[in-house]
XYZ file of C-alpha atoms in Angstrom:
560
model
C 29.373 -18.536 -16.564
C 26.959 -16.252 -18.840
C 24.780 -13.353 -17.340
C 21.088 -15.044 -16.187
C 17.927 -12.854 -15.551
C 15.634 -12.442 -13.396
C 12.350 -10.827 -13.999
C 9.901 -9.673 -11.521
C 8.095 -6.912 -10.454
C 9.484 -3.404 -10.371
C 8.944 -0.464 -7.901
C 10.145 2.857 -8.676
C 12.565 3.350 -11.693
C 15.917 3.199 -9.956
C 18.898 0.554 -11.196
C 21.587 -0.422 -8.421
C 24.680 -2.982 -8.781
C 26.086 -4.597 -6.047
C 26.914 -7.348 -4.032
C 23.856 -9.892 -2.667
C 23.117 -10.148 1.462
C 21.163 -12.627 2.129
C 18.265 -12.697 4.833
C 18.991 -15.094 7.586
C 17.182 -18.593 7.172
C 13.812 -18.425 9.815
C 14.980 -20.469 13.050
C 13.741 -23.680 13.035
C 9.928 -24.500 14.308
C 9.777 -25.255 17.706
C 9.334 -28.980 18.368
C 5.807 -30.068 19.331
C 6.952 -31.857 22.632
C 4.836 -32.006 26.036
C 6.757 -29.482 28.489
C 8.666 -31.586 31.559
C 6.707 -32.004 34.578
C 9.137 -30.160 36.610
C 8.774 -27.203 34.907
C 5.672 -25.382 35.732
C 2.980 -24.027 33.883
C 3.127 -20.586 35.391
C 6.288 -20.171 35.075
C 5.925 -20.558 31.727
C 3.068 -18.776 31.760
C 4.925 -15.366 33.091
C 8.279 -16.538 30.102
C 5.829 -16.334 27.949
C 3.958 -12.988 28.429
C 7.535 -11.769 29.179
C 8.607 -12.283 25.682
C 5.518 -10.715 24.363
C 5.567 -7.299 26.317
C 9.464 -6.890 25.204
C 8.657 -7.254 21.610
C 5.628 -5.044 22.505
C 8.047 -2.411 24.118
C 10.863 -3.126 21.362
C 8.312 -2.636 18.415
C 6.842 0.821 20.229
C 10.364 2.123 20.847
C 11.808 1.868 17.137
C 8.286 3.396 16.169
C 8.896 6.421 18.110
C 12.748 6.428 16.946
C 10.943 6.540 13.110
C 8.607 9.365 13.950
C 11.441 11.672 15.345
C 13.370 10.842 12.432
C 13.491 11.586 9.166
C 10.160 12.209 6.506
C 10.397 8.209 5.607
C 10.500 7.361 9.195
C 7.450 9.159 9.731
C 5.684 7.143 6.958
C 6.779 3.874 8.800
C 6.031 4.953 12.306
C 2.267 4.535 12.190
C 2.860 0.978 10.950
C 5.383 -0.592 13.025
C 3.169 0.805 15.620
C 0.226 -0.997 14.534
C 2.551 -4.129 14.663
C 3.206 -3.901 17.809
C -0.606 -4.166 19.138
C -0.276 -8.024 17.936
C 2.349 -8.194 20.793
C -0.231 -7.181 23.535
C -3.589 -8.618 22.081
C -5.227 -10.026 24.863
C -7.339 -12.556 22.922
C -3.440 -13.652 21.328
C -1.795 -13.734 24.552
C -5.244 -15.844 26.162
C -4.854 -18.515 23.808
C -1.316 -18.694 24.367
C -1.560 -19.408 28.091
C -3.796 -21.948 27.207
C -1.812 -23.564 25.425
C 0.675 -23.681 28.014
C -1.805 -25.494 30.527
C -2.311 -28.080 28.480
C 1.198 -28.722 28.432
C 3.116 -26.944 25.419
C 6.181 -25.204 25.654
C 6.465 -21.155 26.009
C 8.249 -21.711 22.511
C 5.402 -24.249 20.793
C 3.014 -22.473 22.327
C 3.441 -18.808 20.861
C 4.300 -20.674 17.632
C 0.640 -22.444 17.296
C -0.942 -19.768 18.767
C 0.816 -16.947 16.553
C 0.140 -19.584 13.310
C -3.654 -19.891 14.536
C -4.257 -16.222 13.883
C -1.894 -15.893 10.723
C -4.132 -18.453 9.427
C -7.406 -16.439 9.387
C -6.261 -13.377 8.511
C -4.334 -14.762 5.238
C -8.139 -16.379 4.846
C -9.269 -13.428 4.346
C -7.261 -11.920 1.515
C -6.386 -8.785 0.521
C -4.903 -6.363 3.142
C -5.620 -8.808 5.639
C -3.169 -11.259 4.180
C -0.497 -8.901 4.091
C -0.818 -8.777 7.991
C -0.410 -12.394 8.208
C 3.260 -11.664 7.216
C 3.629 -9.075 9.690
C 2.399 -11.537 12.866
C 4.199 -13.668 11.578
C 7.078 -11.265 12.368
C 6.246 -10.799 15.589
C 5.745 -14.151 16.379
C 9.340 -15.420 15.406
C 10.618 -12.417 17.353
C 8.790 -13.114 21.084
C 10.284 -17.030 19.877
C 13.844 -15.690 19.232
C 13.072 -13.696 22.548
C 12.304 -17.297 24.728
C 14.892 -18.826 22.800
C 17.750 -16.195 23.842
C 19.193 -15.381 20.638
C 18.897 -12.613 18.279
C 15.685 -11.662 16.564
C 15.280 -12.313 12.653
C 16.701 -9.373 10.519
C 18.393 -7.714 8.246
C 22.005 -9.002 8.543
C 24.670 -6.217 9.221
C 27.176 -5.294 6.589
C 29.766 -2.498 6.675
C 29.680 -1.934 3.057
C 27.077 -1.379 0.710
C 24.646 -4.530 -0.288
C 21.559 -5.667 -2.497
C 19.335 -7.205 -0.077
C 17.578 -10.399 -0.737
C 14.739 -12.485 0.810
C 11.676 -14.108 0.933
C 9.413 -11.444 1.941
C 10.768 -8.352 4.275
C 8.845 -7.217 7.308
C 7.591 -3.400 7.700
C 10.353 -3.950 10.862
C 12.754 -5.317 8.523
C 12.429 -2.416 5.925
C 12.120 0.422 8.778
C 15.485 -0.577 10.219
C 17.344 -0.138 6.755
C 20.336 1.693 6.113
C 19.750 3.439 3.730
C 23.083 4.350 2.964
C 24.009 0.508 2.565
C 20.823 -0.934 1.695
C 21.438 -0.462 -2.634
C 18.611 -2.658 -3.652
C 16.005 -5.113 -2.340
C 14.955 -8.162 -3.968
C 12.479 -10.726 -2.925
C 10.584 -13.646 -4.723
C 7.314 -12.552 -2.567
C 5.137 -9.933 -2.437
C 3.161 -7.915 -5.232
C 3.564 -4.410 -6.529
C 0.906 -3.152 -3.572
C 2.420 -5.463 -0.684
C 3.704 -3.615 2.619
C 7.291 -4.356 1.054
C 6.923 -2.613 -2.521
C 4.408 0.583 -1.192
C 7.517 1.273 2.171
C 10.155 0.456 -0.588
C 8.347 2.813 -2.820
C 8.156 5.520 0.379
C 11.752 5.044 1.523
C 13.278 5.675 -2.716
C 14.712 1.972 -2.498
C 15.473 0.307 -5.878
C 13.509 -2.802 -5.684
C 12.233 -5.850 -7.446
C 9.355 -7.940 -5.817
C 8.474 -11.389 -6.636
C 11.392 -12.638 -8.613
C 11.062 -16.195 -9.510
C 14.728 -17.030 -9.188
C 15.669 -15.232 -6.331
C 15.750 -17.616 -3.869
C 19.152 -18.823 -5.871
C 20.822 -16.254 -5.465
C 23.965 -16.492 -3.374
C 25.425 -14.239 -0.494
C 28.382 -12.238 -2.307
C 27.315 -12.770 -5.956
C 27.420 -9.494 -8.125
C 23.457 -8.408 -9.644
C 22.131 -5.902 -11.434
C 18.544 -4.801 -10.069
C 16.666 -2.578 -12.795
C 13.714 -1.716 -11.215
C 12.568 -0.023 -14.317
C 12.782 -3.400 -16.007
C 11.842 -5.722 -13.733
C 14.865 -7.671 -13.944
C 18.057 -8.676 -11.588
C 20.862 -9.919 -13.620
C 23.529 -12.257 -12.038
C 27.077 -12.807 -12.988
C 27.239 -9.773 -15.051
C 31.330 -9.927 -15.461
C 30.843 -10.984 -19.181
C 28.724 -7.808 -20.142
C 31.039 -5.285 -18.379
C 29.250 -2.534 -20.967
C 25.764 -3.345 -19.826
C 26.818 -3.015 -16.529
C 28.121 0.448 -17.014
C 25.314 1.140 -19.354
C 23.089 0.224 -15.953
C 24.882 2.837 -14.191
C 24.506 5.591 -16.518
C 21.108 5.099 -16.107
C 21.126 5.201 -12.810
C 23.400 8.266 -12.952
C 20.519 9.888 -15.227
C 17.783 9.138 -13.157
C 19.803 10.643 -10.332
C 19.468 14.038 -12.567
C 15.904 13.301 -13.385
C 15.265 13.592 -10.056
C 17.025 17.031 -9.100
C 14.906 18.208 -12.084
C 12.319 16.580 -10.458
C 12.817 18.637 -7.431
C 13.227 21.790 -8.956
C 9.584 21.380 -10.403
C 8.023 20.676 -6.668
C 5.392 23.224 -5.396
C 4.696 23.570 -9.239
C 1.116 22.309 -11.388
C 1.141 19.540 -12.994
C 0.629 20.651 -16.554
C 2.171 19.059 -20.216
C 4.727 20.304 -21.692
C 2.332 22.667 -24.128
C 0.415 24.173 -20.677
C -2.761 21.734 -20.246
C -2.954 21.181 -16.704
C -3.643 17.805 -14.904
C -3.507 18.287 -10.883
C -1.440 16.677 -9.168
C -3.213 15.640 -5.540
C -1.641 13.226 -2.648
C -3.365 10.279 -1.247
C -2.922 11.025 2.752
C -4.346 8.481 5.535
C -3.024 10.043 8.942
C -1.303 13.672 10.010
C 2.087 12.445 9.218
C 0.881 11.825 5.288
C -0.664 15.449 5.044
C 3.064 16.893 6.221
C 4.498 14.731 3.254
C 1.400 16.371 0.709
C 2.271 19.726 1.760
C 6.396 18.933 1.616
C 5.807 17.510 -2.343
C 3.596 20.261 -3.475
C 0.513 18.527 -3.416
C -2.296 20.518 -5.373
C -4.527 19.112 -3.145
C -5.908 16.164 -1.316
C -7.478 13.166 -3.743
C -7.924 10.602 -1.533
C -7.819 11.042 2.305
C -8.565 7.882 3.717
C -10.796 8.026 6.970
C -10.161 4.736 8.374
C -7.064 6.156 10.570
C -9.908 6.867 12.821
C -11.586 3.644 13.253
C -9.113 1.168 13.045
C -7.555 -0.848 16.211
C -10.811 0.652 17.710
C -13.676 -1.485 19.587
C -16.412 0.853 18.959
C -16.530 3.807 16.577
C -15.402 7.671 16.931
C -18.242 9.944 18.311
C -19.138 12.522 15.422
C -17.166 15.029 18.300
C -13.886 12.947 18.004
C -14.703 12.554 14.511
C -15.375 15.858 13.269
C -12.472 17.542 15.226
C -9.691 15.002 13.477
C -11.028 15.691 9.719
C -10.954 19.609 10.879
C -7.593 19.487 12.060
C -6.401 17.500 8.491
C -8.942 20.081 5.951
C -7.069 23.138 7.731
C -4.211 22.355 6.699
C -5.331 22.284 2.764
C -7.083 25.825 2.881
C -8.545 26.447 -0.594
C -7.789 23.215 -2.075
C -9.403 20.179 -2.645
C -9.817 17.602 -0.317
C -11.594 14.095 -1.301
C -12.448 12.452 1.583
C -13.397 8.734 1.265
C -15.803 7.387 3.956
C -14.983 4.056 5.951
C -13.785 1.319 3.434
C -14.698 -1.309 5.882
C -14.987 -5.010 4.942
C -12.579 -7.771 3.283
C -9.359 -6.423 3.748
C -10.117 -4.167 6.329
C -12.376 -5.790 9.285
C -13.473 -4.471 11.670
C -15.233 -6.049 15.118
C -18.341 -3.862 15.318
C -19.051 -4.233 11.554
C -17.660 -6.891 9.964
C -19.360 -10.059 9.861
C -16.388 -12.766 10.955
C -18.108 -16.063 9.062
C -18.288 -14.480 5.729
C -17.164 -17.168 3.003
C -15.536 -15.186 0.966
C -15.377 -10.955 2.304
C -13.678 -9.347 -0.520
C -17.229 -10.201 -2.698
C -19.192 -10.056 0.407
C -20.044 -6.968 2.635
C -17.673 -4.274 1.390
C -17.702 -0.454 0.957
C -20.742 0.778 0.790
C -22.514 -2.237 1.561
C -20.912 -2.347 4.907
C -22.280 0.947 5.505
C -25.611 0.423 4.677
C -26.137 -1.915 6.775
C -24.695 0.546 9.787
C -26.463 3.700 8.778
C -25.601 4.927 12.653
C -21.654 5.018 10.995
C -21.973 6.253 8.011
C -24.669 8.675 9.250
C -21.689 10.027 12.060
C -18.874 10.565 9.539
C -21.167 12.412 6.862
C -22.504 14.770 9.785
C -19.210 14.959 11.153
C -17.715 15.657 7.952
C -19.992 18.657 7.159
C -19.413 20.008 10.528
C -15.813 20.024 9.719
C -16.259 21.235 6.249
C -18.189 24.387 7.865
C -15.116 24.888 10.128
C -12.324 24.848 7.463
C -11.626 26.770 3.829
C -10.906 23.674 2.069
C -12.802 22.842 -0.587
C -14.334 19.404 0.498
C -15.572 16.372 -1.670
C -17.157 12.943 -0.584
C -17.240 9.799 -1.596
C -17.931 6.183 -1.011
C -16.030 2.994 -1.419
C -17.190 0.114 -3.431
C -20.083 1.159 -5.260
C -21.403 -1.052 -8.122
C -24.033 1.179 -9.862
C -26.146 4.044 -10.915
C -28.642 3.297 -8.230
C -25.842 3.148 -5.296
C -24.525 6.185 -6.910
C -27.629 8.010 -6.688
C -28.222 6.575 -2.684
C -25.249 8.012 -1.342
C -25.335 11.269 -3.363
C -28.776 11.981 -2.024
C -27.630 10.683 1.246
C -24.335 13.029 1.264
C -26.487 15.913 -0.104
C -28.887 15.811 2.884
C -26.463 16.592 5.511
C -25.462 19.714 3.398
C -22.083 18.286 1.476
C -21.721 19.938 -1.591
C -19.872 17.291 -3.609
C -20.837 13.863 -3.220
C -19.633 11.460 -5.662
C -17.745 7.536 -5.770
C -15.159 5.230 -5.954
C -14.812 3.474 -9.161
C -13.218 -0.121 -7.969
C -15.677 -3.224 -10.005
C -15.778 -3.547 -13.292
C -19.945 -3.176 -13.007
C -19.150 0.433 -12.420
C -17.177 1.140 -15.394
C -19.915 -0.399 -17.494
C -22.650 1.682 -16.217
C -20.353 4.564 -16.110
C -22.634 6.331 -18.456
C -25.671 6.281 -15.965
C -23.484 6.831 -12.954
C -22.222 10.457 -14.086
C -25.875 11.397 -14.749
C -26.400 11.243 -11.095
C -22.466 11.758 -9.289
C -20.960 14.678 -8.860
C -17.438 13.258 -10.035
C -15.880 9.149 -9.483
C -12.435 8.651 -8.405
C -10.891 4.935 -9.788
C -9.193 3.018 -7.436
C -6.926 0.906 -9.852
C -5.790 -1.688 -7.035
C -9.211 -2.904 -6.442
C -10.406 -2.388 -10.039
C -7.196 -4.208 -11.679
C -7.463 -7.188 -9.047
C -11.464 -7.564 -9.744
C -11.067 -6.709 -13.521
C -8.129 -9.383 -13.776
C -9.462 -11.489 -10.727
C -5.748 -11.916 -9.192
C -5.215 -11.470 -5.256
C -3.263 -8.597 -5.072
C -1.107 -9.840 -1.871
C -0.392 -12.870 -4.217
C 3.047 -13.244 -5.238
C 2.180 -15.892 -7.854
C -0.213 -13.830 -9.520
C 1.627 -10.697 -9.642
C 1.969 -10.103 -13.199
C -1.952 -9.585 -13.445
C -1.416 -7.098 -10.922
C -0.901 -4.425 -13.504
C -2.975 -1.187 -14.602
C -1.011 -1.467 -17.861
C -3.286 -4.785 -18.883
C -5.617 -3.600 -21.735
C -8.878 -4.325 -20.034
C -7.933 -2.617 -17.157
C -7.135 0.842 -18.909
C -10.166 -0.079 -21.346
C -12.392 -0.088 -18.077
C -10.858 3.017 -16.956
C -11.546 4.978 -20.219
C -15.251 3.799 -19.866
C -15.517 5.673 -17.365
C -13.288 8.607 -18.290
C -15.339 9.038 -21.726
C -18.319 9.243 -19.600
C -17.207 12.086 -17.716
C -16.269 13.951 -20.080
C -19.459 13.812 -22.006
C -21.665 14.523 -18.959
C -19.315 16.988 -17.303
C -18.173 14.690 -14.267
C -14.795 15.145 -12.778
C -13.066 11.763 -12.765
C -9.878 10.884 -11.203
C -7.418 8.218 -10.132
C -6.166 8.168 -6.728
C -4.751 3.814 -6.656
C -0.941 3.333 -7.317
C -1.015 3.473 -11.034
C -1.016 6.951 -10.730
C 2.842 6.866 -9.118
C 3.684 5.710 -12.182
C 4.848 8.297 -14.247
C 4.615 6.355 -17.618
C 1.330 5.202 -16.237
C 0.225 8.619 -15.576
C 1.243 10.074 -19.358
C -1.567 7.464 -20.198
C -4.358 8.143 -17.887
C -4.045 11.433 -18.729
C -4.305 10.663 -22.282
C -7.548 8.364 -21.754
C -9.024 11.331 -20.202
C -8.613 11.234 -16.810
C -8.873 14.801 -15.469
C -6.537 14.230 -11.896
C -4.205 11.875 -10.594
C -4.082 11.486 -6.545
C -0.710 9.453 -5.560
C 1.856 8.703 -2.827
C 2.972 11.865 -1.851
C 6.642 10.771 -2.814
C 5.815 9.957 -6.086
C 4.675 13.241 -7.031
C 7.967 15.202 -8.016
C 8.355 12.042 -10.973
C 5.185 12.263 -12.129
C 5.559 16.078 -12.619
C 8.586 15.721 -14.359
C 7.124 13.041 -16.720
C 4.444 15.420 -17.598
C 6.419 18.002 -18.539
C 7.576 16.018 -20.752
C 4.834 15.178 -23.234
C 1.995 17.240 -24.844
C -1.705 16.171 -24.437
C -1.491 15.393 -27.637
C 1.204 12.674 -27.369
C -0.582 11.301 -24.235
C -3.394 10.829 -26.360
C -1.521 8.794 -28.782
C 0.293 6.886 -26.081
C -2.811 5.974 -24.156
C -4.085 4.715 -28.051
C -1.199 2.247 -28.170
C -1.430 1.717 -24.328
C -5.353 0.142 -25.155
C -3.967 -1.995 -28.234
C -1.810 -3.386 -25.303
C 1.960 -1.875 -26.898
C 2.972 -1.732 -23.527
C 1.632 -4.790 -21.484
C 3.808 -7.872 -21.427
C 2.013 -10.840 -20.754
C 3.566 -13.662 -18.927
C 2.083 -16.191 -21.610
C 4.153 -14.844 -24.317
C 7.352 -16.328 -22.484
């Protein structure tokens, strides 16, 4: 039979061959039958809440396995902890028990009541839907739990694999063997879902939402080019592309010693014009990883690690001693600190409104804020405090703003509680057209390109069947992007990009090129994107970022 591809989305750069594992089939849904009269309610009751509080204690467990472990297990600690708090919600477990009195199964109830909360949180897009995966997780494993048999998976193989599913867990992708595990595919998922950025953390060769994938079969040989996009099957009839694959692979392999041999360096071009090189870092463990990669500095640290899981918010003590304890360890470098980016994707119960229509265009950012002065108020005084504690050179900035005139609030707002640099994130299109006013009255903008390619191109970024929109290469996107750059650099504005196109190291050639003047990534990605600099002049970043806008580079799925 002839070679077939398979094109999806690639993360990283990395090619792999081998032989395909499937993920096991999920076990069957629970039947929807009354529970027998002899069996009684609290007894299922007390099976029930049994199964949740091992998961609970199974979940926490492998969490603090990941911390003590290596630098990627530290990256996926903080989640799989969060993913085990759906295993002791009270409000989760509640609903479950009533279920049970009116007559369900342990097993139908968790299902319905598990599925009841999946279904408003994939409601809400975004983030939020990306979470509906992971209780979803959880949920099949307190069933499997009831049920006595083994929790869902990644299947065990004594030899190397290429692993491929529907959709993989943050569980799923913490408990890989890395020295097995050559390659994940799945025909889910987007180039920001939980399964490309911990693919992305861990170095794994993957391609996410593969149309095709599902056929693949359990022992069949494939070819994942993550560069490419593409898994090719039955590759016995082009023996020299396979070994052309490997080279490639072999030569990345070098790439990446290079790579290494750069860290701790600038980023500069290969004729000495220097673009920092900063590390996007939301929690402790992510400033260790900054510091370990040579981070020049700090370009996004994201404050939410504070509020989130929480009731109520942080006192300005609490606050101002964490954001001390992160801006020491930075000491005359930059740190931009992004306030609360609450809303949408990231709700929160004490100020999120939860009958919104439609969040992610409804109280977001800055808007949220507003609203709660008393919040944003207690991390800008508790930021300053910290700022007056530290020698790190500390910038501010707030999420979602539209404007010039939301620009100028929150600068003058910032300003009064004695920051020194105040400026914004550049993540709607409206921005990027009034980018001209907006540097007249911001001290610098930092683009976020997930939000601004997902508004710009308006395609769900959790959405697997809109994932080839997802891309900062699309012309309007990087059009947008120069608006804004242009502007900058005519009023004397720092601007930088701190979203995932900047792990890209083509990507990164480009926004250099369009003028950007700093790119703020995942901390792993920083060793490739110094490399890839030091490879080009400014001059040829110019000319690629030229072809870049006339859309050379973007492949649209219409054209196929």
């Amino acid at each position: 039979m002839n070679p077939r591809e398979i094109t999806g989305v690639g993360i990283g750069r990395g090619v792999a061959v081998g032989p395909v594992i499937r993920m096991a089939a999920a076990p069957p849904e629970p039947p929807d039958d009354q529970r027998s009269a002899s069996v009684p309610a609290e007894a299922e009751i007390k099976r029930a809440a049994d199964a949740l509080a091992a998961v609970n204690a199974d979940l926490r467990r492998r969490a603090e396995e990941a911390a003590g472990g290596d630098k990627d297990g530290r990256k996926v600690a903080p989640i799989l902890q969060a993913i085990a708090m759906f295993a002791s919600d009270p409000s989760l477990a509640q609903n479950i028990t009533n279920l049970i009195t009116g007559g369900k199964t342990a097993e139908r109830a968790v299902f319905e009541g598990f599925a009841a909360v999946e279904a408003v949180f994939a409601a809400l897009g975004g983030y939020q839907a990306e979470r509906a995966a992971d209780l979803h997780d959880v949920g099949q494993r307190v069933i499997a739990g009831l049920r006595g048999v083994p929790a869902p998976g990644v299947p065990y193989s004594e030899t190397p694999f290429v692993l491929v599913a529907e959709d993989l867990s943050p569980v799923d992708i913490a408990a890989l063997d890395l020295s097995k595990t050559l390659a994940i595919v799945t025909s889910q998922g987007g180039p920001t879902s939980h399964t490309a950025i911990l693919a992305r953390a861990r170095g794994i060769v993957a391609v996410v939402s593969a149309a095709g994938a599902d056929d693949l079969t359990d022992g069949e040989i494939v070819i994942v080019n993550a560069a490419e996009g593409a898994v090719t099957t039955r590759p016995t009839a082009a023996v020299k592309d396979m070994v052309a694959q490997i080279a490639a692979a072999e030569r990345a392999k070098t790439k990446a010693a290079k790579a290494k041999e750069l860290r701790g360096k600038p980023g500069v071009f290969k004729d000495g014009a220097h673009i920092p090189l900063l590390a996007n870092v939301g929690s402790p463990a992510d400033a260790d990883s900054a510091l370990e990669y040579g981070a020049e500095g700090v370009g996004l640290l994201r404050t939410e690690f504070l509020f989130l899981g929480n009731a109520e918010p942080p006192s300005v003590e609490e606050q101002t001693e964490a954001y001390a304890a992160l801006l020491d360890r930075f000491p005359g470098k930059k740190v931009v600190a992004r306030l609360l980016d609450a809303g949408a994707d990231k709700p929160l119960p004490f100020l999120t409104p939860e009958d919104e229509p439609n969040p992610a265009l409804g109280l977001r950012g800055l808007r949220t804020l507003r609203v709660h002065r008393d919040v944003v108020e207690g991390q800008l005084k508790a930021l300053a405090a910290a700022d007056a504690r530290t020698d790190a050179d500390l910038w501010v900035m707030a999420p979602m703003v539209a404007d010039e005139r939301e620009a100028a609030y929150f600068v003058k707002l910032g300003k009064s509680f004695g920051l020194k640099k105040v400026g914004v994130m550049a993540e709607v299109p409206s921005i990027a057209l009034m980018a001209d006013k907006v540097a007249q009255v911001a001290d610098f903008v930092s683009i976020g390109t997930n939000d601004l390619t997902q508004y710009t191109l308006a395609a769900d970024r959790t959405l697997g069947s809109v994932a080839n929109y997802q891309t900062a290469w699309h012309p309007a996107v990087l059009r947008a992007i120069r608006l804004i750059a242009d502007a900058g650099n005519t009023y004397g504005m720092p601007v930088g990009v701190c979203g995932e196109a900047a792990a890209d190291p083509d990507l990164a050639v480009v926004l250099a090129g369009l003028g950007v003047g700093s790119l703020s990534m995942t901390p792993v990605a920083l060793d490739d994107v110094r490399a890839e600099l030091a490879e080009w002049t400014l001059a040829d970043a110019r000319e690629k970022a030229a072809k870049a806008l006339d859309g050379d580079f973007y492949h649209s799925t219409w054209e196929n």
